[in-house]
CSV table of C-alpha atoms in Angstrom, one decimal:
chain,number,residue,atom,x,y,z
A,165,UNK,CA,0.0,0.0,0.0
A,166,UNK,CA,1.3,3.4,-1.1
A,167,UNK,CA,2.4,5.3,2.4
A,168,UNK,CA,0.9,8.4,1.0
A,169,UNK,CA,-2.9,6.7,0.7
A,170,UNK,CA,-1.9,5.1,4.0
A,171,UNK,CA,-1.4,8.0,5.9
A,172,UNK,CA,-5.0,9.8,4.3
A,173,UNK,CA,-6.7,7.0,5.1
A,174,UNK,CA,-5.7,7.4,9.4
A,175,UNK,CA,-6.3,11.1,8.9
A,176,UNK,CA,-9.2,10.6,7.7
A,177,UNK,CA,-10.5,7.7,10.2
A,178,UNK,CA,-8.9,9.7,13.2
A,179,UNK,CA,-11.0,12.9,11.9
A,180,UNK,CA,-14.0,10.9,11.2
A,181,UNK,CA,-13.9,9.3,15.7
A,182,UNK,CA,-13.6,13.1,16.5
A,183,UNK,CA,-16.5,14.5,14.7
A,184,UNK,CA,-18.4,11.1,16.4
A,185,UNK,CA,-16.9,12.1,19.9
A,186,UNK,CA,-17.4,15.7,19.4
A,187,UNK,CA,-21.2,15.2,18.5
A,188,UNK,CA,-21.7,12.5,21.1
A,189,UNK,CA,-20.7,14.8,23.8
A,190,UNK,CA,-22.3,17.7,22.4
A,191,UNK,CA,-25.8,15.7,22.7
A,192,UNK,CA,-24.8,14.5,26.3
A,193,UNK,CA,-24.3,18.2,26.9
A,194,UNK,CA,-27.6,19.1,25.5
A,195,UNK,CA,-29.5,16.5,27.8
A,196,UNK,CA,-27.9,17.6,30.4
A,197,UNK,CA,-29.0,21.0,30.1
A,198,UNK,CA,-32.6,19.8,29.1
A,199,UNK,CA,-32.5,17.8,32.1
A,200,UNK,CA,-31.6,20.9,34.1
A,201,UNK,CA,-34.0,23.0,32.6
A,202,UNK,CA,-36.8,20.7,33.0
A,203,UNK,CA,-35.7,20.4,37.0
A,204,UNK,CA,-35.9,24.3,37.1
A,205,UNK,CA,-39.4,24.6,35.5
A,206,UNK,CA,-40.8,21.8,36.5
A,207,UNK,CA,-43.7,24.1,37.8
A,208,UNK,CA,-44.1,25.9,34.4
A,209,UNK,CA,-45.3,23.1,32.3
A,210,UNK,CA,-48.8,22.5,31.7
A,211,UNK,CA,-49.3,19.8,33.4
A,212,UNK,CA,-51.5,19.9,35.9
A,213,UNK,CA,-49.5,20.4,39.6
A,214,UNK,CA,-49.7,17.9,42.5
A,215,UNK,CA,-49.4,18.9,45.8
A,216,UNK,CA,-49.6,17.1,49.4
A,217,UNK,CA,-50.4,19.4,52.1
A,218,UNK,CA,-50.6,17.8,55.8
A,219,UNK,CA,-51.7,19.6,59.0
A,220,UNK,CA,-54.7,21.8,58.4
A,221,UNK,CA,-54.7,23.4,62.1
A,222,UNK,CA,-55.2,27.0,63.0
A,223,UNK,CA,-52.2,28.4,59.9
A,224,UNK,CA,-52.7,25.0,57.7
A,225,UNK,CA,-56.1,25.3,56.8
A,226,UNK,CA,-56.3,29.1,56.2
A,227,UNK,CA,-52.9,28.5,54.2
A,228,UNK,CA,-54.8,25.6,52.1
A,229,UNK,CA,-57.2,27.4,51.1
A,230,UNK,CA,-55.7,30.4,49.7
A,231,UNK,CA,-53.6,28.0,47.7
A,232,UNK,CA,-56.6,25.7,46.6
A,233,UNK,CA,-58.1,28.9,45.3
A,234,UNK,CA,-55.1,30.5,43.5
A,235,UNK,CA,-55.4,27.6,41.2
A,236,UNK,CA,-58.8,28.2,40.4
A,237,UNK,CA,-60.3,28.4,36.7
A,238,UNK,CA,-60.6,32.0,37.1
A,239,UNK,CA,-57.7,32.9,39.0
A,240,UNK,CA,-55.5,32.3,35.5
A,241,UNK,CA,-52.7,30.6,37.2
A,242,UNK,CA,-51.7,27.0,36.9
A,243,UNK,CA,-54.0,24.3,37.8
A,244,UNK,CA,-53.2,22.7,41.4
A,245,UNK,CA,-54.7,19.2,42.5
A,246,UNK,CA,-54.7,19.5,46.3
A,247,UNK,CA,-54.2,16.4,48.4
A,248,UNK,CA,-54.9,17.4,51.6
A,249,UNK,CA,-54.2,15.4,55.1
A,250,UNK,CA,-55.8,15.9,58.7
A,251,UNK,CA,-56.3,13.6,61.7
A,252,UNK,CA,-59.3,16.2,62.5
A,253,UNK,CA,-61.9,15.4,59.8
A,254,UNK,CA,-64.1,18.4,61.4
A,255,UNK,CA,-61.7,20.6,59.2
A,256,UNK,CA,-63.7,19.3,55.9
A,257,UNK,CA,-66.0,21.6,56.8
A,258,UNK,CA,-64.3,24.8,55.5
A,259,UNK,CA,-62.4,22.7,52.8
A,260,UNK,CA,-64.1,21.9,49.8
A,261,UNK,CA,-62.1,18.9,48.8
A,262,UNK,CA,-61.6,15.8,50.7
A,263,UNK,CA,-59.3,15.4,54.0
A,264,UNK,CA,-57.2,12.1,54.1
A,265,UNK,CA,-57.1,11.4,57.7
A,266,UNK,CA,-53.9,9.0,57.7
A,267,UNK,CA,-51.0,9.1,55.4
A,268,UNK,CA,-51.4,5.4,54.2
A,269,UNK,CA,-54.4,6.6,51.8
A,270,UNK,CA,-51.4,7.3,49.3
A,271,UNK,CA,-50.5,3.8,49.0
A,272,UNK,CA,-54.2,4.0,47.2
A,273,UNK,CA,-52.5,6.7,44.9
A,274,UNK,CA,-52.2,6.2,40.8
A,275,UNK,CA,-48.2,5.5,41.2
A,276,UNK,CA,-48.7,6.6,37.4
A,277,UNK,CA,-49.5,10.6,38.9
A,278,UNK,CA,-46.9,12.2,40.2
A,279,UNK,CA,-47.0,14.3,43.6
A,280,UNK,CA,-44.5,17.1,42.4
A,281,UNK,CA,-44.6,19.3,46.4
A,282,UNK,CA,-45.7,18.3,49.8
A,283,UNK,CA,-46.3,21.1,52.0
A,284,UNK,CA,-45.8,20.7,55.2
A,285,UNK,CA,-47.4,22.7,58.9
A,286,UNK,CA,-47.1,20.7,61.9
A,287,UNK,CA,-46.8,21.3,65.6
A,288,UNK,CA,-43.6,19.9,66.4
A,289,UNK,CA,-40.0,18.3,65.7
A,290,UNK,CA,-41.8,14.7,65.9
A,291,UNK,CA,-44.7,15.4,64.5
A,292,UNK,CA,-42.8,16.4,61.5
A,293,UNK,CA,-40.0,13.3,61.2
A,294,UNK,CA,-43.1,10.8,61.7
A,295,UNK,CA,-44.8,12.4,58.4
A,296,UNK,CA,-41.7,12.8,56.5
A,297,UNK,CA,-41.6,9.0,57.3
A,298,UNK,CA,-44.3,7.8,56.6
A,299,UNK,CA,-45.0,9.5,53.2
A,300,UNK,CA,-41.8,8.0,52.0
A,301,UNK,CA,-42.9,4.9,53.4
A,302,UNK,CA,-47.1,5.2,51.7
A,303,UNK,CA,-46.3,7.2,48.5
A,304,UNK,CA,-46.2,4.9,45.6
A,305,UNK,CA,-44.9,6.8,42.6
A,306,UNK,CA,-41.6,8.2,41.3
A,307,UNK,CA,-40.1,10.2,44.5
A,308,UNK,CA,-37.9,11.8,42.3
A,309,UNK,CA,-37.5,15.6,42.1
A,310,UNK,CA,-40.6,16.0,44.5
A,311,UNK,CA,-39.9,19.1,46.4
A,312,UNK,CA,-40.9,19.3,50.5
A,313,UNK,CA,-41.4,22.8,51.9
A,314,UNK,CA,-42.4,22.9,55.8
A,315,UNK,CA,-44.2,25.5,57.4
A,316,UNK,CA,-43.6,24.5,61.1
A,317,UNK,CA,-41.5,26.0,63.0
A,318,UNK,CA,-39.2,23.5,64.2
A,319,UNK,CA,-35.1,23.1,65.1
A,320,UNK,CA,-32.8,24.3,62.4
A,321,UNK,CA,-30.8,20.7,63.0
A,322,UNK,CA,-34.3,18.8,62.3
A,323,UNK,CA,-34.6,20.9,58.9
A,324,UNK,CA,-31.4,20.0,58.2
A,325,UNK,CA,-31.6,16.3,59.4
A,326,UNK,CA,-34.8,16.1,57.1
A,327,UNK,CA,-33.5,17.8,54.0
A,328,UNK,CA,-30.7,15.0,54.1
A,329,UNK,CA,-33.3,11.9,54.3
A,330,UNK,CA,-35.2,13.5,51.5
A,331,UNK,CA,-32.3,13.7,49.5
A,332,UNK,CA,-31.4,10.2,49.9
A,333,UNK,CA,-35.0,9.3,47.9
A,334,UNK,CA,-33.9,12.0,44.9
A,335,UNK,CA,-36.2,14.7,46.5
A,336,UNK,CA,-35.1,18.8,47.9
A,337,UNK,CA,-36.7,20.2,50.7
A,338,UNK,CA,-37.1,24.3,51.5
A,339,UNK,CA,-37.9,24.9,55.5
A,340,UNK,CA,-40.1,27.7,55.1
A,341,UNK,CA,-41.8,28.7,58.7
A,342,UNK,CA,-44.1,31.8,59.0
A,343,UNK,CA,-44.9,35.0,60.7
A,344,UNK,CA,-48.4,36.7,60.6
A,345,UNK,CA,-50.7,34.6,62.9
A,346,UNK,CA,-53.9,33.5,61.8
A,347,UNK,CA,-54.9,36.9,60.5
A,348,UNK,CA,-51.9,37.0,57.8
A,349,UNK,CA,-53.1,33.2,56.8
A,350,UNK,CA,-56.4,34.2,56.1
A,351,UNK,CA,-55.7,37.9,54.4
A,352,UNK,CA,-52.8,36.0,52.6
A,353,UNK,CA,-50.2,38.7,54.2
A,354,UNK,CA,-47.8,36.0,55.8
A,355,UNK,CA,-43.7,36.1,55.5
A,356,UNK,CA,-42.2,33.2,54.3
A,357,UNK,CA,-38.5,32.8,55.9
A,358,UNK,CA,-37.2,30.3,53.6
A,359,UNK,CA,-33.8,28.0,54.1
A,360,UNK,CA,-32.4,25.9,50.7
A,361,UNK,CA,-30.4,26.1,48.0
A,362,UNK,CA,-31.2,28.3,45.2
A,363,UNK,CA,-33.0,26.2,42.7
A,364,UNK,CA,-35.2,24.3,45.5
A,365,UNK,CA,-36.0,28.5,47.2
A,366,UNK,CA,-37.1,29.3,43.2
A,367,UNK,CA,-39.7,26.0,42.9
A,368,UNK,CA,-41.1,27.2,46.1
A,369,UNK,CA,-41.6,31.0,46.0
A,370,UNK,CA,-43.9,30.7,43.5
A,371,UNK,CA,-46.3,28.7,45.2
A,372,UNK,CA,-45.7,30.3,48.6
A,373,UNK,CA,-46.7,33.6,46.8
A,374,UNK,CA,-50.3,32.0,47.0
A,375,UNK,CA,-50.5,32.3,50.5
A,376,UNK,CA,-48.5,35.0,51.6
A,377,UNK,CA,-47.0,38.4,50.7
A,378,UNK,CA,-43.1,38.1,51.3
A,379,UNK,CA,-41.0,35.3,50.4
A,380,UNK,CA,-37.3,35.9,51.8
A,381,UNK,CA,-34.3,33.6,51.2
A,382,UNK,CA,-32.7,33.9,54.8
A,383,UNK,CA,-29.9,31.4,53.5
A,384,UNK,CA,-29.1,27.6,53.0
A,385,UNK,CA,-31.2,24.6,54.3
A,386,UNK,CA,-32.1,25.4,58.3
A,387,UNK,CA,-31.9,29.4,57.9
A,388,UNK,CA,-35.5,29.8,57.8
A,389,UNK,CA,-35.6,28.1,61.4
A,390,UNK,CA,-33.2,30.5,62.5
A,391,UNK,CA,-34.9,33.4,61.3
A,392,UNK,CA,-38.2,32.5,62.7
A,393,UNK,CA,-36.7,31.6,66.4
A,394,UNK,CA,-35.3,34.7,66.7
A,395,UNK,CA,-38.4,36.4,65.6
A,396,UNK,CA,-40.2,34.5,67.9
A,397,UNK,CA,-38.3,35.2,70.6
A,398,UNK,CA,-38.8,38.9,70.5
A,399,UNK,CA,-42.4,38.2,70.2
A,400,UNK,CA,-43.0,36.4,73.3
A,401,UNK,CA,-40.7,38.9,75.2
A,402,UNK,CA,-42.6,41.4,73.3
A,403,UNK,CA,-46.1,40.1,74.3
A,404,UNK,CA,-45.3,39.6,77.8
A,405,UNK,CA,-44.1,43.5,78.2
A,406,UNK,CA,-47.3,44.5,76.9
A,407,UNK,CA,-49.2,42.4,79.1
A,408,UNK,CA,-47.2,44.0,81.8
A,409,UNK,CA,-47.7,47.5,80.9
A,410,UNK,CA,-51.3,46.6,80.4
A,411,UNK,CA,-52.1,45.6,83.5
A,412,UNK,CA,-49.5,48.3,85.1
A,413,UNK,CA,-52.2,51.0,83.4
A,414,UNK,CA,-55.8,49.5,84.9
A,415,UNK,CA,-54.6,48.7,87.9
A,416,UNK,CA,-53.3,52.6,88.5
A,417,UNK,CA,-56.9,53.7,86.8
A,418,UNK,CA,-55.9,54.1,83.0
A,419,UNK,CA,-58.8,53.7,80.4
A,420,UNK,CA,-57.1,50.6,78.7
A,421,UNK,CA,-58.5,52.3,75.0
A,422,UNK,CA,-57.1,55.0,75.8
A,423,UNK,CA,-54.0,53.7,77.0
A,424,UNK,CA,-54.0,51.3,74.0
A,425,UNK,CA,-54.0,54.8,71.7
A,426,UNK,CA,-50.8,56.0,73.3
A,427,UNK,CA,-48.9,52.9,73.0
A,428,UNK,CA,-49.9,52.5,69.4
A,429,UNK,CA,-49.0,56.1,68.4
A,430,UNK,CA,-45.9,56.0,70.9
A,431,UNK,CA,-42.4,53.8,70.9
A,432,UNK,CA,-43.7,51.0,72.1
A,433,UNK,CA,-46.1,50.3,69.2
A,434,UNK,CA,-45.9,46.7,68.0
A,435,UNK,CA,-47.6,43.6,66.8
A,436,UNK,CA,-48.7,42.3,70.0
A,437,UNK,CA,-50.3,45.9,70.8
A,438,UNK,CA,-51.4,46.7,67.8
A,439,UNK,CA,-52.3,44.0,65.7
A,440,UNK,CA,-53.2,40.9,68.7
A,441,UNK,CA,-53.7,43.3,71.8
A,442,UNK,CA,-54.1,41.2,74.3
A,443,UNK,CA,-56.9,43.3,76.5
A,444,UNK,CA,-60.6,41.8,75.2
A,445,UNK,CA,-61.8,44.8,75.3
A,446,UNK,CA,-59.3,46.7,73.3
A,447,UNK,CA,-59.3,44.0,70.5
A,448,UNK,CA,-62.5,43.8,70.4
A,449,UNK,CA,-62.8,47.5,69.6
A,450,UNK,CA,-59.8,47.5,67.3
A,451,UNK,CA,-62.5,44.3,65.6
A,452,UNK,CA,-59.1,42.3,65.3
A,453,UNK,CA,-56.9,39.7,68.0
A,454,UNK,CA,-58.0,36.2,69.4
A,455,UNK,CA,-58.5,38.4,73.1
A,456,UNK,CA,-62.1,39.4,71.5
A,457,UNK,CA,-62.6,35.4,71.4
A,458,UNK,CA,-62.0,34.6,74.7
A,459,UNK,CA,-58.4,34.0,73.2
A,460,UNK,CA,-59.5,31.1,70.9
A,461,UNK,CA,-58.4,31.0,67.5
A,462,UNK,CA,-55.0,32.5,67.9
A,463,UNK,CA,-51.2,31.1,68.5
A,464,UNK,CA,-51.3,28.7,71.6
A,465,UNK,CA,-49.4,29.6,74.4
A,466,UNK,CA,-48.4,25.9,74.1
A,467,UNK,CA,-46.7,26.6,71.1
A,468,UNK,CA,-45.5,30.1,72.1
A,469,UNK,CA,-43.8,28.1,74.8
A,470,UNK,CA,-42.3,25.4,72.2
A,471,UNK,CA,-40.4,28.4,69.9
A,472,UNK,CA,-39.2,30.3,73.1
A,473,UNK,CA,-37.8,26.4,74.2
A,474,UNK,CA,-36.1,26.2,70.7
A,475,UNK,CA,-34.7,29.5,70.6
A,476,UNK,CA,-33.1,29.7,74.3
A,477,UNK,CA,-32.5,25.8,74.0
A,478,UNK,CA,-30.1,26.9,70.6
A,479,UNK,CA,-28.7,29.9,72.4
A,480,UNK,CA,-27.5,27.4,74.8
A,481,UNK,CA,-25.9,25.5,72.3
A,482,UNK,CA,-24.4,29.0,70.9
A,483,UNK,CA,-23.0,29.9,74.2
A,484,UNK,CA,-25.2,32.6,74.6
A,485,UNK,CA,-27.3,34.0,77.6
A,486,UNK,CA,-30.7,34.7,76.6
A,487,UNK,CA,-32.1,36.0,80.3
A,488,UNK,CA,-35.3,37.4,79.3
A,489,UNK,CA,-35.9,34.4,77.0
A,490,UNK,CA,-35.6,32.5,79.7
A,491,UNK,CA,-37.7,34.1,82.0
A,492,UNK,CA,-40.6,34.1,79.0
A,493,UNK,CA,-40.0,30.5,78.8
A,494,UNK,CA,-40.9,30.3,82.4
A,495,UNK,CA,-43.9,33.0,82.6
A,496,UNK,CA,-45.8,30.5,79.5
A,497,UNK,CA,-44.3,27.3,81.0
A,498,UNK,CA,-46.7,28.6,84.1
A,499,UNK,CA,-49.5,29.8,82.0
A,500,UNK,CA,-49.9,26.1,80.4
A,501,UNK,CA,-49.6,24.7,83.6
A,502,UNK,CA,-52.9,26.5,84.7
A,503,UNK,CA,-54.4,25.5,81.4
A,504,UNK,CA,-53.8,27.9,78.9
A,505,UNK,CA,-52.2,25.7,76.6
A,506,UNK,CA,-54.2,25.8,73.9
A,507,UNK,CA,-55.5,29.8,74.8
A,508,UNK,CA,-53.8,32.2,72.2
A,509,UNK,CA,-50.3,33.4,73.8
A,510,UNK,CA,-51.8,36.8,75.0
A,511,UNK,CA,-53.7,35.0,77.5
A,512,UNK,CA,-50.6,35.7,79.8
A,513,UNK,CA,-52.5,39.3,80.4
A,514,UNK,CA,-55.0,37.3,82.4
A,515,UNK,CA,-52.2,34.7,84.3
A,516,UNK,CA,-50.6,37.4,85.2
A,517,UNK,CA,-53.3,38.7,86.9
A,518,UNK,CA,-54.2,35.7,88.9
A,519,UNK,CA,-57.0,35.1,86.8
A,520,UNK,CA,-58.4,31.8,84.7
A,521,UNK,CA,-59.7,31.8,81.6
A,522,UNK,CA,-62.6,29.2,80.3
């Protein structure tokens, strides 16, 4: 064989396997990408959107709704299929689709439909690992990609113990606890403080833009638990000063209204005077607070008590002395104790008064 023709001929087979290679990796590239793209709007395709939301309590159901009607025909936004999950079947009352009352329904799921976000607002740290469990454990389909937000407020180490597990089972999670009370749920006014990594924060935002009015990315995975200890911190400590001054005012022969007016057009104007005062009279003329309800329908002072816990529990950890969180802790550790557990948090007016409320 000529050398010359030898020569063209391995040139041209050695050109010919990088052209293949080149194009081979060029389309491994381009499902890559397509992959990607599909993972980052997953929520923008047509397909109708799947979504699990356990614990329809005081915030859940309020927060259910307002997502249930978002997707509405006439609201022009992208169709939602709620799957919705209460022990309390009372709650189908206010809901207009049906309430699964245990978690094994979904093993009665199409495994063909996919559940794309399960949304999450539950009362405690085990509350929340036993349902993280157990719809692992139920759901039927393809795991994969399915995106967990939680509502509760919980320990930044169990948001971050959580988002691991999910991980292992090809899903992202976005710990996402609120601030607004019952009154934000319902008038869809709530702040979102949101831990995760970027893509999992930009799934959720839209969605939690149904039910609330700011969205902030406080930082990775567990930073959203932060953010909402500390702000529950200062509220308790916050609620228990205005008690104080509250009762400091009628029992020294203050009209509480009028006192009420001074405060809210003075320096110590906040959300617990304002917004939830915790004198019934005073809220009930301001028509707004769970104190014109005999305290129902409000936070719990159980659950007041379980954030302050958290927060002086982590500051602890930190090496930090949180003295007036700690005495708060003590003040609604006493006011549960004398059964207001379950009596919105500005029940502590009337404890510290000596007095009981039905």
């Amino acid at each position: 064989e000529n050398p010359n023709s030898r020569f063209a001929r391995i040139s041209h087979d050695t050109t010919s396997r990088h052209i293949i290679n080149h194009l081979a990796m060029s389309i491994f590239a381009s499902r890559n990408l397509l992959r990607q793209a599909r993972t980052n709007n997953q929520f923008a395709s047509t397909r109708e959107l799947t979504t699990a939301f356990i614990g329809l309590g005081n915030m859940g159901l309020p927060m259910c709704n307002k997502l249930l009607n978002s997707s509405s025909r006439d609201s022009g936004t992208e169709p939602i299929e709620i799957l919705a999950f209460d022990t309390d079947h009372t709650r189908q009352n206010t809901l207009r689709i049906p309430i699964h009352g245990s978690l094994s329904d979904l093993s009665q799921y199409p495994s063909s439909k996919k559940v794309d976000v399960v949304f999450t607002m539950l009362p405690n740290d085990d509350a929340l690992r036993k349902v993280y469990r157990s719809f692992i454990k139920y759901y039927t389909g393809d795991l994969y990609n399915t995106l967990f937000i939680d509502c509760s407020t919980v320990s930044p180490m169990t948001s971050k113990e959580l988002q691991s597990y999910v991980r292992d089972h090809g899903c992202d999670m976005v710990d996402a606890p609120v601030s607004g009370g019952v009154k934000g749920a319902e008038s869809k006014t709530l702040t979102f403080m949101c831990g995760g990594n970027d893509v999992a924060f930009s799934r959720a935002k839209p969605l939690l833009l149904h039910m609330g009015k700011n969205v902030v990315h406080c930082g990775d995975i567990g930073m959203g638990a932060v953010a909402k200890l500390c702000n529950n911190l200062a509220l308790g400590i916050q609620m228990i000063g205005i008690c104080e001054a509250t009762n400091l005012g009628s029992a020294m022969g203050i009209d509480p209204h009028v006192l009420a007016d001074v405060m809210n057009s003075s320096t110590s104007k906040c959300w617990s005077s304002e917004v939830c005062n915790p004198h019934p009279d005073v809220a009930a003329a301001l028509n707004n607070g769970p104190a014109a309800n005999n305290y129902e329908g409000g936070f719990g002072t159980s659950l007041m008590l379980k954030d302050i816990s958290l927060a002086v529990n982590a500051g602890h950890k930190s090496g930090l002395s949180l003295p007036l969180g700690s005495a708060a802790r003590e003040i609604y550790s006493m006011a549960e104790q004398r059964g207001l557990g379950k009596k919105d948090f500005g029940a502590v007016l009337q404890f510290l008064q000596g007095k009981d409320v039905d």
